Every structure is written in structure tokens, then in C-alpha cells.
Amino acid sequence: MSTLAHTMMTAARSADSGLATPGELDRYPYAEAPGTDRGTGWDTAEPDLGRVGRRTAGSRGRGLHGQLVQQLGQMIVSGDLGADRPLVPEEIGQRFEVSRTVVRESLRVLEAKGLVSARPNVGTRVRPVSDWNLLDPDIIEWRAYGPQRDDQRRELSELRWTIEPLAARLAAGHGREDVQQRLTDMVEIMGHALGQGDALTFARADNEFHSLLIQVAGNRMLEHLSGIVSAALQVSGGPVTGCERPNETSLAHHARILDALAGGDGAAAEAAMRQLLTVHPEVERVVPAPREH
């Protein structure tokens, strides 16, 4: 029985099939959908950081420090704090009722992301968009839920179109049995989740599938970019790929990729990935197919 046929059968299995349940995938970090309310400056910024604290796959940390990074990062990316805006630590500490240490550490994180710069005798200021680390998962998330959401979605789609078909082709030449089994497990979980109407588990297994595929491609530079794909799979709205709408078509394309990898067929794996990324017509308009040479 082919992987495709086997996978489609899993969609009809009952909950006692032995496949992973949603709780068994909880170790994977996924961002919850953020709230739509945000302030327009210091005077309207939400002082109760507990309301905006949210864990993502980024590196900002947890607690007050992570929450302050979240709040300031969203305000900068949204344009509420424009370029060259001075950020006075004392003012931030008073506004958000956090210590000087929390403010200092938060600004360091934002500086590492290219959002702010700190110079002697000048202080800390917001940097222009051209200086931001646009590949940072946190910035990808903040842009995806802010005024730049359409541009961010388009850019993510274009990057995925470039990264993932190549990764699929390369992965077909690296037949690691442990990774192949893990990929098979993820597709089976997706099939089971689809049958149960469990979109969250489907999304988590989907994210793991794509991350594993990039990791097994054998290219460390591609692997370094895997965070882009994870971030893209976690945001929503705007043009979508087949991964973001759990359905039998998306599941079938994943299974075809798996079959191609198992057979060591790089061209087939690449083609199946391109089909997956253009399941919906709006994506084809965003990312046109490359010319044949």
C-alpha cells in the first residue's frame, strides 16, 4: 500500500487508533493568535503587561522581560514608535511599572533584533525598517499581525517557495530512517487530526513535518532558515498555502512528498512541494511558477 493510500485511511481512524493525541504534541511551541487591540503610543499603551504576555517561538524569553519585549516590539513594528524615536529607560519603566533591569534587558533583546540602537551620549532610539532583522521569528510574527501584514504574508510565501522545494529535493538524497519514520508519523498524525476535526494538532504536526524536512536536507544554511517556515506556518490571514487549511488535498500532497523522499526521488519531492505551496489560486498569483529551461 502506498503512503498516500495509507495516509488517506488514517483520516477515518477512530480516536483509539494509537496515534498521538493533541496533548502528546504540546512540547512544540506554537503562538496563540494575538489580540487585535494595541495602543498608539505611550499614552495608550497597555500598562498591564500580563494581558499581552504571549509565548512564541522567538527568543525574547518569559515573564515581565519577555512581555515588555513583546509590547515594545509590537509598537515599533506597527509604527506606533516611529524611526529615530528616543526610548528613555526611566520613562518606559514608569509607564509599564517594571524595574530598570527589566527595561535594560528588554532593550538589549530589541537591539539584537535590529529594532533599536543604543549609543553613548545619544541614548536608545528606534531604527529604520532597513536595519531590522526581518528573518527573526518574533519580527515576522509582529509584522504579520500589524499594518504590514499583507507585505509580510507575500514575502513569506515567496521565501517558502524558494526554500522548501529545494529542501525537499535535497532531503530525498539523505535517506535517514529515523527522520523518515518521524516524517511518516507526522503525516499519520495529520491524517488522524483531519478525521477528528482537530485543526490545532494538524497544524502542530504540519509544522514538525516541514521543520524536519529542512533539517534533513543536509544544508546548514537552509536549516538556519527553518525558523522562517515555522513562523510562516504560525501566522494567519492574507494569502494562504495548502498547509494552513487542513483538508484532504493538503494531506495528499504531504503524503506524496513522503513517498518521493522514501523513493529517493528528488525531482518528485520538489514537484510535490511546489504543488503543496500552490494549493490555493491566490498563492499562484503571489508566487508564479519558475520558467522551464
mmCIF file of N, CA, C and O in Angstrom, residues 83-143:
data_model
loop_
_atom_site.group_PDB
_atom_site.id
_atom_site.type_symbol
_atom_site.label_atom_id
_atom_site.label_comp_id
_atom_site.label_asym_id
_atom_site.label_seq_id
_atom_site.Cartn_x
_atom_site.Cartn_y
_atom_site.Cartn_z
ATOM 1 N N ALA A 83 10.613 55.598 13.533
ATOM 2 C CA ALA A 83 12.068 55.594 13.420
ATOM 3 C C ALA A 83 12.664 56.833 14.058
ATOM 4 O O ALA A 83 12.117 57.932 13.957
ATOM 5 N N ASP A 84 13.767 56.614 14.731
ATOM 6 C CA ASP A 84 14.535 57.657 15.419
ATOM 7 C C ASP A 84 13.826 58.165 16.666
ATOM 8 O O ASP A 84 14.245 59.168 17.268
ATOM 9 N N ARG A 85 12.770 57.488 17.084
ATOM 10 C CA ARG A 85 12.091 57.858 18.329
ATOM 11 C C ARG A 85 12.976 57.486 19.503
ATOM 12 O O ARG A 85 13.441 56.350 19.622
ATOM 13 N N PRO A 86 13.268 58.430 20.406
ATOM 14 C CA PRO A 86 14.091 58.101 21.582
ATOM 15 C C PRO A 86 13.310 57.249 22.579
ATOM 16 O O PRO A 86 12.120 57.471 22.801
ATOM 17 N N LEU A 87 13.970 56.246 23.136
ATOM 18 C CA LEU A 87 13.371 55.392 24.149
ATOM 19 C C LEU A 87 14.111 55.622 25.456
ATOM 20 O O LEU A 87 15.260 55.206 25.615
ATOM 21 N N VAL A 88 13.457 56.283 26.373
ATOM 22 C CA VAL A 88 14.072 56.626 27.653
ATOM 23 C C VAL A 88 13.755 55.524 28.662
ATOM 24 O O VAL A 88 12.580 55.303 28.980
ATOM 25 N N PRO A 89 14.772 54.809 29.161
ATOM 26 C CA PRO A 89 14.524 53.692 30.075
ATOM 27 C C PRO A 89 13.667 54.066 31.273
ATOM 28 O O PRO A 89 12.776 53.307 31.665
ATOM 29 N N GLU A 90 13.920 55.223 31.859
ATOM 30 C CA GLU A 90 13.147 55.641 33.034
ATOM 31 C C GLU A 90 11.672 55.807 32.684
ATOM 32 O O GLU A 90 10.779 55.415 33.438
ATOM 33 N N GLU A 91 11.423 56.390 31.505
ATOM 34 C CA GLU A 91 10.039 56.601 31.066
ATOM 35 C C GLU A 91 9.348 55.272 30.813
ATOM 36 O O GLU A 91 8.184 55.076 31.188
ATOM 37 N N ILE A 92 10.071 54.328 30.194
ATOM 38 C CA ILE A 92 9.490 53.007 29.924
ATOM 39 C C ILE A 92 9.186 52.293 31.236
ATOM 40 O O ILE A 92 8.119 51.696 31.402
ATOM 41 N N GLY A 93 10.137 52.348 32.179
ATOM 42 C CA GLY A 93 9.943 51.678 33.457
ATOM 43 C C GLY A 93 8.730 52.199 34.201
ATOM 44 O O GLY A 93 7.961 51.423 34.777
ATOM 45 N N GLN A 94 8.545 53.522 34.164
ATOM 46 C CA GLN A 94 7.404 54.119 34.850
ATOM 47 C C GLN A 94 6.100 53.761 34.141
ATOM 48 O O GLN A 94 5.101 53.448 34.791
ATOM 49 N N ARG A 95 6.122 53.815 32.830
ATOM 50 C CA ARG A 95 4.901 53.572 32.075
ATOM 51 C C ARG A 95 4.397 52.144 32.254
ATOM 52 O O ARG A 95 3.203 51.908 32.430
ATOM 53 N N PHE A 96 5.332 51.165 32.227
ATOM 54 C CA PHE A 96 4.934 49.769 32.306
ATOM 55 C C PHE A 96 5.144 49.156 33.687
ATOM 56 O O PHE A 96 4.933 47.960 33.875
ATOM 57 N N GLU A 97 5.577 49.990 34.617
ATOM 58 C CA GLU A 97 5.727 49.558 36.009
ATOM 59 C C GLU A 97 6.629 48.335 36.129
ATOM 60 O O GLU A 97 6.265 47.313 36.720
ATOM 61 N N VAL A 98 7.805 48.449 35.532
ATOM 62 C CA VAL A 98 8.804 47.390 35.621
ATOM 63 C C VAL A 98 10.125 48.012 36.065
ATOM 64 O O VAL A 98 10.325 49.221 35.971
ATOM 65 N N SER A 99 11.025 47.157 36.523
ATOM 66 C CA SER A 99 12.289 47.642 37.053
ATOM 67 C C SER A 99 13.234 48.097 35.955
ATOM 68 O O SER A 99 13.061 47.770 34.772
ATOM 69 N N ARG A 100 14.263 48.819 36.363
ATOM 70 C CA ARG A 100 15.275 49.280 35.422
ATOM 71 C C ARG A 100 15.992 48.099 34.773
ATOM 72 O O ARG A 100 16.339 48.148 33.596
ATOM 73 N N THR A 101 16.173 47.023 35.535
ATOM 74 C CA THR A 101 16.839 45.838 34.984
ATOM 75 C C THR A 101 16.004 45.204 33.871
ATOM 76 O O THR A 101 16.538 44.812 32.827
ATOM 77 N N VAL A 102 14.698 45.103 34.090
ATOM 78 C CA VAL A 102 13.810 44.536 33.073
ATOM 79 C C VAL A 102 13.855 45.376 31.803
ATOM 80 O O VAL A 102 13.923 44.843 30.683
ATOM 81 N N VAL A 103 13.818 46.704 31.956
ATOM 82 C CA VAL A 103 13.867 47.597 30.799
ATOM 83 C C VAL A 103 15.178 47.422 30.052
ATOM 84 O O VAL A 103 15.203 47.293 28.822
ATOM 85 N N ARG A 104 16.276 47.401 30.792
ATOM 86 C CA ARG A 104 17.604 47.298 30.170
ATOM 87 C C ARG A 104 17.736 45.992 29.384
ATOM 88 O O ARG A 104 18.190 45.999 28.235
ATOM 89 N N GLU A 105 17.329 44.872 29.982
ATOM 90 C CA GLU A 105 17.436 43.592 29.302
ATOM 91 C C GLU A 105 16.510 43.522 28.090
ATOM 92 O O GLU A 105 16.861 42.935 27.057
ATOM 93 N N SER A 106 15.340 44.119 28.190
ATOM 94 C CA SER A 106 14.402 44.115 27.071
ATOM 95 C C SER A 106 14.947 44.915 25.898
ATOM 96 O O SER A 106 14.839 44.497 24.736
ATOM 97 N N LEU A 107 15.535 46.053 26.185
ATOM 98 C CA LEU A 107 16.107 46.871 25.120
ATOM 99 C C LEU A 107 17.289 46.173 24.456
ATOM 100 O O LEU A 107 17.517 46.330 23.249
ATOM 101 N N ARG A 108 18.028 45.382 25.223
ATOM 102 C CA ARG A 108 19.127 44.622 24.637
ATOM 103 C C ARG A 108 18.611 43.592 23.634
ATOM 104 O O ARG A 108 19.210 43.380 22.573
ATOM 105 N N VAL A 109 17.494 42.940 23.975
ATOM 106 C CA VAL A 109 16.899 41.970 23.050
ATOM 107 C C VAL A 109 16.448 42.669 21.774
ATOM 108 O O VAL A 109 16.693 42.199 20.658
ATOM 109 N N LEU A 110 15.801 43.808 21.922
ATOM 110 C CA LEU A 110 15.332 44.558 20.760
ATOM 111 C C LEU A 110 16.502 45.066 19.923
ATOM 112 O O LEU A 110 16.414 45.127 18.691
ATOM 113 N N GLU A 111 17.597 45.400 20.589
ATOM 114 C CA GLU A 111 18.784 45.847 19.857
ATOM 115 C C GLU A 111 19.365 44.701 19.032
ATOM 116 O O GLU A 111 19.792 44.894 17.887
ATOM 117 N N ALA A 112 19.374 43.497 19.608
ATOM 118 C CA ALA A 112 19.880 42.329 18.887
ATOM 119 C C ALA A 112 19.024 42.023 17.659
ATOM 120 O O ALA A 112 19.522 41.464 16.669
ATOM 121 N N LYS A 113 17.757 42.395 17.701
ATOM 122 C CA LYS A 113 16.857 42.175 16.574
ATOM 123 C C LYS A 113 16.953 43.308 15.557
ATOM 124 O O LYS A 113 16.292 43.258 14.507
ATOM 125 N N GLY A 114 17.749 44.329 15.850
ATOM 126 C CA GLY A 114 17.918 45.446 14.927
ATOM 127 C C GLY A 114 16.838 46.499 15.020
ATOM 128 O O GLY A 114 16.792 47.410 14.190
ATOM 129 N N LEU A 115 15.971 46.405 16.024
ATOM 130 C CA LEU A 115 14.863 47.351 16.137
ATOM 131 C C LEU A 115 15.277 48.666 16.780
ATOM 132 O O LEU A 115 14.681 49.717 16.490
ATOM 133 N N VAL A 116 16.260 48.621 17.660
ATOM 134 C CA VAL A 116 16.725 49.829 18.329
ATOM 135 C C VAL A 116 18.245 49.850 18.329
ATOM 136 O O VAL A 116 18.898 48.824 18.106
ATOM 137 N N SER A 117 18.800 51.009 18.580
ATOM 138 C CA SER A 117 20.249 51.153 18.727
ATOM 139 C C SER A 117 20.532 51.990 19.952
ATOM 140 O O SER A 117 19.784 52.918 20.276
ATOM 141 N N ALA A 118 21.600 51.650 20.650
ATOM 142 C CA ALA A 118 21.990 52.370 21.857
ATOM 143 C C ALA A 118 23.407 52.910 21.662
ATOM 144 O O ALA A 118 24.330 52.143 21.381
ATOM 145 N N ARG A 119 23.564 54.228 21.800
ATOM 146 C CA ARG A 119 24.867 54.851 21.618
ATOM 147 C C ARG A 119 25.146 55.811 22.771
ATOM 148 O O ARG A 119 24.234 56.467 23.278
ATOM 149 N N PRO A 120 26.404 55.892 23.172
ATOM 150 C CA PRO A 120 26.778 56.827 24.236
ATOM 151 C C PRO A 120 26.437 58.254 23.837
ATOM 152 O O PRO A 120 26.615 58.650 22.681
ATOM 153 N N ASN A 121 25.929 59.005 24.787
ATOM 154 C CA ASN A 121 25.575 60.421 24.599
ATOM 155 C C ASN A 121 24.410 60.645 23.637
ATOM 156 O O ASN A 121 24.041 61.778 23.372
ATOM 157 N N VAL A 122 23.865 59.563 23.102
ATOM 158 C CA VAL A 122 22.719 59.666 22.200
ATOM 159 C C VAL A 122 21.505 58.964 22.793
ATOM 160 O O VAL A 122 20.374 59.417 22.668
ATOM 161 N N GLY A 123 21.765 57.865 23.484
ATOM 162 C CA GLY A 123 20.694 57.090 24.079
ATOM 163 C C GLY A 123 20.182 56.009 23.143
ATOM 164 O O GLY A 123 20.820 55.677 22.142
ATOM 165 N N THR A 124 19.018 55.469 23.477
ATOM 166 C CA THR A 124 18.427 54.393 22.691
ATOM 167 C C THR A 124 17.350 54.962 21.785
ATOM 168 O O THR A 124 16.463 55.680 22.231
ATOM 169 N N ARG A 125 17.451 54.600 20.496
ATOM 170 C CA ARG A 125 16.496 55.115 19.522
ATOM 171 C C ARG A 125 15.987 53.988 18.631
ATOM 172 O O ARG A 125 16.674 52.990 18.412
ATOM 173 N N VAL A 126 14.784 54.165 18.103
ATOM 174 C CA VAL A 126 14.208 53.204 17.167
ATOM 175 C C VAL A 126 14.928 53.317 15.830
ATOM 176 O O VAL A 126 15.178 54.414 15.337
ATOM 177 N N ARG A 127 15.263 52.161 15.253
ATOM 178 C CA ARG A 127 15.977 52.139 13.988
ATOM 179 C C ARG A 127 14.992 51.998 12.815
ATOM 180 O O ARG A 127 13.881 51.494 12.982
ATOM 181 N N PRO A 128 15.386 52.403 11.629
ATOM 182 C CA PRO A 128 14.503 52.274 10.462
ATOM 183 C C PRO A 128 14.323 50.817 10.053
ATOM 184 O O PRO A 128 15.128 49.951 10.413
ATOM 185 N N VAL A 129 13.299 50.544 9.267
ATOM 186 C CA VAL A 129 12.972 49.179 8.858
ATOM 187 C C VAL A 129 14.146 48.508 8.159
ATOM 188 O O VAL A 129 14.358 47.304 8.296
ATOM 189 N N SER A 130 14.922 49.272 7.423
ATOM 190 C CA SER A 130 16.045 48.710 6.678
ATOM 191 C C SER A 130 17.090 48.068 7.577
ATOM 192 O O SER A 130 17.888 47.242 7.122
ATOM 193 N N ASP A 131 17.074 48.406 8.871
ATOM 194 C CA ASP A 131 18.046 47.846 9.817
ATOM 195 C C ASP A 131 17.495 46.646 10.588
ATOM 196 O O ASP A 131 18.233 45.978 11.304
ATOM 197 N N TRP A 132 16.208 46.357 10.469
ATOM 198 C CA TRP A 132 15.614 45.277 11.245
ATOM 199 C C TRP A 132 16.069 43.914 10.730
ATOM 200 O O TRP A 132 16.316 43.736 9.526
ATOM 201 N N ASN A 133 16.153 42.955 11.635
ATOM 202 C CA ASN A 133 16.415 41.573 11.248
ATOM 203 C C ASN A 133 15.073 40.952 10.857
ATOM 204 O O ASN A 133 14.386 40.348 11.671
ATOM 205 N N LEU A 134 14.710 41.090 9.586
ATOM 206 C CA LEU A 134 13.390 40.671 9.125
ATOM 207 C C LEU A 134 13.213 39.161 9.108
ATOM 208 O O LEU A 134 12.098 38.668 8.890
ATOM 209 N N LEU A 135 14.295 38.407 9.332
ATOM 210 C CA LEU A 135 14.196 36.954 9.405
ATOM 211 C C LEU A 135 13.996 36.463 10.829
ATOM 212 O O LEU A 135 13.847 35.260 11.053
ATOM 213 N N ASP A 136 13.983 37.364 11.781
ATOM 214 C CA ASP A 136 13.757 36.987 13.171
ATOM 215 C C ASP A 136 12.311 36.539 13.348
ATOM 216 O O ASP A 136 11.384 37.246 12.926
ATOM 217 N N PRO A 137 12.075 35.359 13.939
ATOM 218 C CA PRO A 137 10.692 34.856 14.089
ATOM 219 C C PRO A 137 9.754 35.818 14.805
ATOM 220 O O PRO A 137 8.566 35.899 14.454
ATOM 221 N N ASP A 138 10.260 36.544 15.803
ATOM 222 C CA ASP A 138 9.399 37.495 16.503
ATOM 223 C C ASP A 138 8.973 38.631 15.581
ATOM 224 O O ASP A 138 7.805 39.035 15.563
ATOM 225 N N ILE A 139 9.915 39.159 14.818
ATOM 226 C CA ILE A 139 9.595 40.263 13.916
ATOM 227 C C ILE A 139 8.653 39.788 12.815
ATOM 228 O O ILE A 139 7.735 40.507 12.406
ATOM 229 N N ILE A 140 8.856 38.578 12.339
ATOM 230 C CA ILE A 140 7.929 38.005 11.356
ATOM 231 C C ILE A 140 6.518 37.981 11.932
ATOM 232 O O ILE A 140 5.546 38.376 11.280
ATOM 233 N N GLU A 141 6.402 37.532 13.159
ATOM 234 C CA GLU A 141 5.087 37.462 13.811
ATOM 235 C C GLU A 141 4.485 38.839 13.988
ATOM 236 O O GLU A 141 3.308 39.069 13.677
ATOM 237 N N TRP A 142 5.273 39.798 14.495
ATOM 238 C CA TRP A 142 4.756 41.141 14.741
ATOM 239 C C TRP A 142 4.313 41.807 13.450
ATOM 240 O O TRP A 142 3.289 42.476 13.409
ATOM 241 N N ARG A 143 5.088 41.626 12.385
ATOM 242 C CA ARG A 143 4.699 42.199 11.092
ATOM 243 C C ARG A 143 3.423 41.539 10.569
ATOM 244 O O ARG A 143 2.580 42.194 9.971
#
